[in-house]
Amino acid sequence: MKVISQIKLPVEKEMELFEKKFFESMSSKVALLNRITHYIVNRKGKQMRPMFVFLVAKMVSDGSVNERTYRGASVIELIHTATLVHDDVVDDSNRRRGFFSINALWKNKIAVLVGDYLLSKGLLLSIDNNDFDLLKIISVAVKEMSEGELLQIEKARRLDITEAVYYDIIRQKTATLIAACCSLGAASVKPDSKEIPKMRRFGELIGMAFQIKDDLFDYGTQRIGKPTGIDIKEQKMTLPLIYTLNNVSEKDQRWLINSVKNHNKDKKRVNEVIDFVKNNGGLDYAVKRMKEFQKEALQILDDYPASPYRESLELMVNYVIERKK
């Protein structure tokens, strides 16, 4: 059995019902919008985010979910989908999960409007049901994701990212959405409980590990749709590169910064940077930090009694750092 199917097993029924509710939550009186949202739903990914919501909700409440849990999962998926549609416009990307992106098929103007529509549908789903606690969780995530992206753009111009700033960027850009999923799951079944910040931290740790794993793919672990060295070409400061920059001579630092800034389109030079980072412990250090985040996430789960939901979340934590793409 594939790992994802195994993880999904204890919430399979909930995920089936969620898909119906999610599709309904997108509906509109505008035929064009319905055509586009239908296209989105039929090309869904692994749906890890709603899975997190249901698994956490069931783990902290001895196996029960409610309508708020379904709404929480729908809100997070609506907002996540909106950010992906907008990201494709920002990145001028024509592909998403191997299919044409919305902007490639319907142009940027429509893609931006569809993203706005999905965002507002997510917010209204919470407001119409008085789920203000859930709305706050998701709104904080959207704010942090935007800040993280902008912080990365600002820092990439000068290539002066410290390790601490890097963690700030990935916590906001990537980890905050997974943190929101986990805290939404807890909040949906146990409002105002100590489980909410605890599960937020759990999701954050998984998100950090996930992003570092993504950084490592840039250095040669093959991943579908992402060739080696793409982060260097885009002048993205990743953990292996930051560590190397901070631990080599000034001369090597100058060569590295010059390579990333001025020779990032030169394939030979990019490969030299990759080899240099590998040979100077950049990858080993990133793996070490990734495993520390993984270990801390697993320690949080130790506070809960054994259950199929806890087991699936443990599998998820391990899958994040062992995945091949």
PDB file of N, CA and C in Angstrom, residues 11 14 50 52-73 131 133-134 137 180-196 199 304 309 313:
ATOM      1  N   VAL A  11      -9.115   8.069   8.168  1.00  0.00           N
ATOM      2  CA  VAL A  11     -10.046   9.186   7.908  1.00  0.00           C
ATOM      3  C   VAL A  11     -10.652   9.079   6.505  1.00  0.00           C
ATOM      4  N   GLU A  14     -14.290  10.232   6.207  1.00  0.00           N
ATOM      5  CA  GLU A  14     -14.356  11.695   6.349  1.00  0.00           C
ATOM      6  C   GLU A  14     -13.863  12.395   5.090  1.00  0.00           C
ATOM      7  N   PRO A  50      -6.295  18.798   4.257  1.00  0.00           N
ATOM      8  CA  PRO A  50      -7.503  18.326   4.959  1.00  0.00           C
ATOM      9  C   PRO A  50      -7.241  17.058   5.776  1.00  0.00           C
ATOM     10  N   PHE A  52      -4.573  16.361   7.489  1.00  0.00           N
ATOM     11  CA  PHE A  52      -4.049  16.833   8.774  1.00  0.00           C
ATOM     12  C   PHE A  52      -5.198  17.275   9.694  1.00  0.00           C
ATOM     13  N   VAL A  53      -6.150  18.030   9.118  1.00  0.00           N
ATOM     14  CA  VAL A  53      -7.275  18.545   9.922  1.00  0.00           C
ATOM     15  C   VAL A  53      -8.029  17.377  10.572  1.00  0.00           C
ATOM     16  N   PHE A  54      -8.384  16.382   9.764  1.00  0.00           N
ATOM     17  CA  PHE A  54      -9.190  15.258  10.281  1.00  0.00           C
ATOM     18  C   PHE A  54      -8.390  14.366  11.242  1.00  0.00           C
ATOM     19  N   LEU A  55      -7.141  14.087  10.907  1.00  0.00           N
ATOM     20  CA  LEU A  55      -6.335  13.216  11.774  1.00  0.00           C
ATOM     21  C   LEU A  55      -6.101  13.850  13.142  1.00  0.00           C
ATOM     22  N   VAL A  56      -5.781  15.148  13.150  1.00  0.00           N
ATOM     23  CA  VAL A  56      -5.551  15.836  14.429  1.00  0.00           C
ATOM     24  C   VAL A  56      -6.853  15.892  15.229  1.00  0.00           C
ATOM     25  N   ALA A  57      -7.963  16.262  14.566  1.00  0.00           N
ATOM     26  CA  ALA A  57      -9.255  16.348  15.269  1.00  0.00           C
ATOM     27  C   ALA A  57      -9.581  15.011  15.930  1.00  0.00           C
ATOM     28  N   LYS A  58      -9.381  13.915  15.191  1.00  0.00           N
ATOM     29  CA  LYS A  58      -9.724  12.597  15.729  1.00  0.00           C
ATOM     30  C   LYS A  58      -8.745  12.162  16.824  1.00  0.00           C
ATOM     31  N   MET A  59      -7.478  12.550  16.688  1.00  0.00           N
ATOM     32  CA  MET A  59      -6.497  12.142  17.705  1.00  0.00           C
ATOM     33  C   MET A  59      -6.770  12.832  19.045  1.00  0.00           C
ATOM     34  N   VAL A  60      -7.112  14.130  19.010  1.00  0.00           N
ATOM     35  CA  VAL A  60      -7.271  14.861  20.282  1.00  0.00           C
ATOM     36  C   VAL A  60      -8.661  14.664  20.902  1.00  0.00           C
ATOM     37  N   SER A  61      -9.581  14.022  20.165  1.00  0.00           N
ATOM     38  CA  SER A  61     -10.948  13.891  20.703  1.00  0.00           C
ATOM     39  C   SER A  61     -11.420  12.440  20.724  1.00  0.00           C
ATOM     40  N   ASP A  62     -10.480  11.505  20.797  1.00  0.00           N
ATOM     41  CA  ASP A  62     -10.820  10.072  20.816  1.00  0.00           C
ATOM     42  C   ASP A  62     -11.682   9.651  19.631  1.00  0.00           C
ATOM     43  N   GLY A  63     -11.356  10.185  18.465  1.00  0.00           N
ATOM     44  CA  GLY A  63     -11.964   9.651  17.241  1.00  0.00           C
ATOM     45  C   GLY A  63     -13.218  10.329  16.739  1.00  0.00           C
ATOM     46  N   SER A  64     -13.551  11.530  17.264  1.00  0.00           N
ATOM     47  CA  SER A  64     -14.784  12.159  16.762  1.00  0.00           C
ATOM     48  C   SER A  64     -14.472  13.420  15.948  1.00  0.00           C
ATOM     49  N   VAL A  65     -15.323  13.665  14.953  1.00  0.00           N
ATOM     50  CA  VAL A  65     -15.262  14.930  14.197  1.00  0.00           C
ATOM     51  C   VAL A  65     -16.678  15.502  14.167  1.00  0.00           C
ATOM     52  N   ASN A  66     -16.809  16.762  13.749  1.00  0.00           N
ATOM     53  CA  ASN A  66     -18.137  17.376  13.651  1.00  0.00           C
ATOM     54  C   ASN A  66     -18.195  18.270  12.426  1.00  0.00           C
ATOM     55  N   GLU A  67     -19.291  18.986  12.274  1.00  0.00           N
ATOM     56  CA  GLU A  67     -19.440  19.849  11.089  1.00  0.00           C
ATOM     57  C   GLU A  67     -18.357  20.923  11.026  1.00  0.00           C
ATOM     58  N   ARG A  68     -17.926  21.400  12.205  1.00  0.00           N
ATOM     59  CA  ARG A  68     -16.865  22.414  12.230  1.00  0.00           C
ATOM     60  C   ARG A  68     -15.569  21.854  11.636  1.00  0.00           C
ATOM     61  N   THR A  69     -15.327  20.569  11.870  1.00  0.00           N
ATOM     62  CA  THR A  69     -14.111  19.947  11.322  1.00  0.00           C
ATOM     63  C   THR A  69     -14.164  19.965   9.798  1.00  0.00           C
ATOM     64  N   TYR A  70     -15.333  19.626   9.244  1.00  0.00           N
ATOM     65  CA  TYR A  70     -15.489  19.642   7.777  1.00  0.00           C
ATOM     66  C   TYR A  70     -15.331  21.062   7.226  1.00  0.00           C
ATOM     67  N   ARG A  71     -15.912  22.022   7.950  1.00  0.00           N
ATOM     68  CA  ARG A  71     -15.783  23.410   7.490  1.00  0.00           C
ATOM     69  C   ARG A  71     -14.332  23.871   7.578  1.00  0.00           C
ATOM     70  N   GLY A  72     -13.655  23.500   8.653  1.00  0.00           N
ATOM     71  CA  GLY A  72     -12.238  23.858   8.809  1.00  0.00           C
ATOM     72  C   GLY A  72     -11.402  23.305   7.666  1.00  0.00           C
ATOM     73  N   ALA A  73     -11.661  22.030   7.314  1.00  0.00           N
ATOM     74  CA  ALA A  73     -10.916  21.390   6.220  1.00  0.00           C
ATOM     75  C   ALA A  73     -11.231  22.073   4.886  1.00  0.00           C
ATOM     76  N   ASP A 131     -17.843  30.634  12.860  1.00  0.00           N
ATOM     77  CA  ASP A 131     -16.589  29.960  13.255  1.00  0.00           C
ATOM     78  C   ASP A 131     -15.464  30.992  13.340  1.00  0.00           C
ATOM     79  N   ASP A 133     -13.274  31.619  15.596  1.00  0.00           N
ATOM     80  CA  ASP A 133     -11.973  31.104  16.068  1.00  0.00           C
ATOM     81  C   ASP A 133     -11.204  30.445  14.926  1.00  0.00           C
ATOM     82  N   LEU A 134     -11.940  29.723  14.064  1.00  0.00           N
ATOM     83  CA  LEU A 134     -11.293  29.072  12.909  1.00  0.00           C
ATOM     84  C   LEU A 134     -10.844  30.135  11.899  1.00  0.00           C
ATOM     85  N   ILE A 137      -7.551  31.672  12.890  1.00  0.00           N
ATOM     86  CA  ILE A 137      -6.407  30.781  12.614  1.00  0.00           C
ATOM     87  C   ILE A 137      -5.994  30.895  11.145  1.00  0.00           C
ATOM     88  N   ALA A 180      -1.604  25.795  10.619  1.00  0.00           N
ATOM     89  CA  ALA A 180      -3.024  26.175  10.635  1.00  0.00           C
ATOM     90  C   ALA A 180      -3.920  24.944  10.515  1.00  0.00           C
ATOM     91  N   CYS A 181      -3.561  23.997   9.640  1.00  0.00           N
ATOM     92  CA  CYS A 181      -4.348  22.754   9.481  1.00  0.00           C
ATOM     93  C   CYS A 181      -4.467  22.021  10.811  1.00  0.00           C
ATOM     94  N   CYS A 182      -3.328  21.872  11.481  1.00  0.00           N
ATOM     95  CA  CYS A 182      -3.302  21.090  12.720  1.00  0.00           C
ATOM     96  C   CYS A 182      -4.043  21.813  13.842  1.00  0.00           C
ATOM     97  N   SER A 183      -3.852  23.153  13.945  1.00  0.00           N
ATOM     98  CA  SER A 183      -4.570  23.875  15.003  1.00  0.00           C
ATOM     99  C   SER A 183      -6.069  23.964  14.686  1.00  0.00           C
ATOM    100  N   LEU A 184      -6.425  24.029  13.390  1.00  0.00           N
ATOM    101  CA  LEU A 184      -7.850  24.009  13.005  1.00  0.00           C
ATOM    102  C   LEU A 184      -8.500  22.699  13.406  1.00  0.00           C
ATOM    103  N   GLY A 185      -7.790  21.597  13.177  1.00  0.00           N
ATOM    104  CA  GLY A 185      -8.313  20.271  13.558  1.00  0.00           C
ATOM    105  C   GLY A 185      -8.619  20.227  15.039  1.00  0.00           C
ATOM    106  N   ALA A 186      -7.663  20.706  15.851  1.00  0.00           N
ATOM    107  CA  ALA A 186      -7.853  20.703  17.309  1.00  0.00           C
ATOM    108  C   ALA A 186      -8.969  21.669  17.718  1.00  0.00           C
ATOM    109  N   ALA A 187      -8.973  22.869  17.147  1.00  0.00           N
ATOM    110  CA  ALA A 187      -9.963  23.892  17.519  1.00  0.00           C
ATOM    111  C   ALA A 187     -11.385  23.482  17.133  1.00  0.00           C
ATOM    112  N   SER A 188     -11.518  22.691  16.062  1.00  0.00           N
ATOM    113  CA  SER A 188     -12.858  22.312  15.592  1.00  0.00           C
ATOM    114  C   SER A 188     -13.576  21.410  16.601  1.00  0.00           C
ATOM    115  N   VAL A 189     -12.805  20.592  17.316  1.00  0.00           N
ATOM    116  CA  VAL A 189     -13.434  19.661  18.273  1.00  0.00           C
ATOM    117  C   VAL A 189     -13.214  20.072  19.731  1.00  0.00           C
ATOM    118  N   LYS A 190     -12.161  20.868  19.985  1.00  0.00           N
ATOM    119  CA  LYS A 190     -11.865  21.298  21.356  1.00  0.00           C
ATOM    120  C   LYS A 190     -11.555  22.795  21.381  1.00  0.00           C
ATOM    121  N   PRO A 191     -12.596  23.626  21.198  1.00  0.00           N
ATOM    122  CA  PRO A 191     -12.352  25.078  21.175  1.00  0.00           C
ATOM    123  C   PRO A 191     -11.709  25.538  22.492  1.00  0.00           C
ATOM    124  N   ASP A 192     -10.844  26.525  22.398  1.00  0.00           N
ATOM    125  CA  ASP A 192     -10.187  27.130  23.577  1.00  0.00           C
ATOM    126  C   ASP A 192      -9.390  26.143  24.429  1.00  0.00           C
ATOM    127  N   SER A 193      -8.917  25.064  23.838  1.00  0.00           N
ATOM    128  CA  SER A 193      -8.160  24.093  24.644  1.00  0.00           C
ATOM    129  C   SER A 193      -6.654  24.275  24.445  1.00  0.00           C
ATOM    130  N   LYS A 194      -5.878  23.685  25.335  1.00  0.00           N
ATOM    131  CA  LYS A 194      -4.409  23.777  25.227  1.00  0.00           C
ATOM    132  C   LYS A 194      -3.897  22.950  24.046  1.00  0.00           C
ATOM    133  N   GLU A 195      -4.785  22.128  23.475  1.00  0.00           N
ATOM    134  CA  GLU A 195      -4.388  21.318  22.307  1.00  0.00           C
ATOM    135  C   GLU A 195      -4.097  22.204  21.091  1.00  0.00           C
ATOM    136  N   ILE A 196      -4.749  23.363  21.033  1.00  0.00           N
ATOM    137  CA  ILE A 196      -4.646  24.201  19.817  1.00  0.00           C
ATOM    138  C   ILE A 196      -3.213  24.710  19.601  1.00  0.00           C
ATOM    139  N   MET A 199      -0.856  21.688  18.889  1.00  0.00           N
ATOM    140  CA  MET A 199      -0.958  21.129  17.528  1.00  0.00           C
ATOM    141  C   MET A 199      -0.448  22.127  16.480  1.00  0.00           C
ATOM    142  N   TYR A 304       0.159  11.695  23.378  1.00  0.00           N
ATOM    143  CA  TYR A 304      -1.188  11.177  23.106  1.00  0.00           C
ATOM    144  C   TYR A 304      -1.193   9.651  23.130  1.00  0.00           C
ATOM    145  N   TYR A 309      -5.015   7.233  14.504  1.00  0.00           N
ATOM    146  CA  TYR A 309      -4.830   8.627  14.058  1.00  0.00           C
ATOM    147  C   TYR A 309      -3.413   9.091  14.395  1.00  0.00           C
ATOM    148  N   LEU A 313      -0.359  10.132  11.811  1.00  0.00           N
ATOM    149  CA  LEU A 313       0.393  11.385  11.917  1.00  0.00           C
ATOM    150  C   LEU A 313       1.886  11.110  12.037  1.00  0.00           C
TER     151      LEU A 313
END
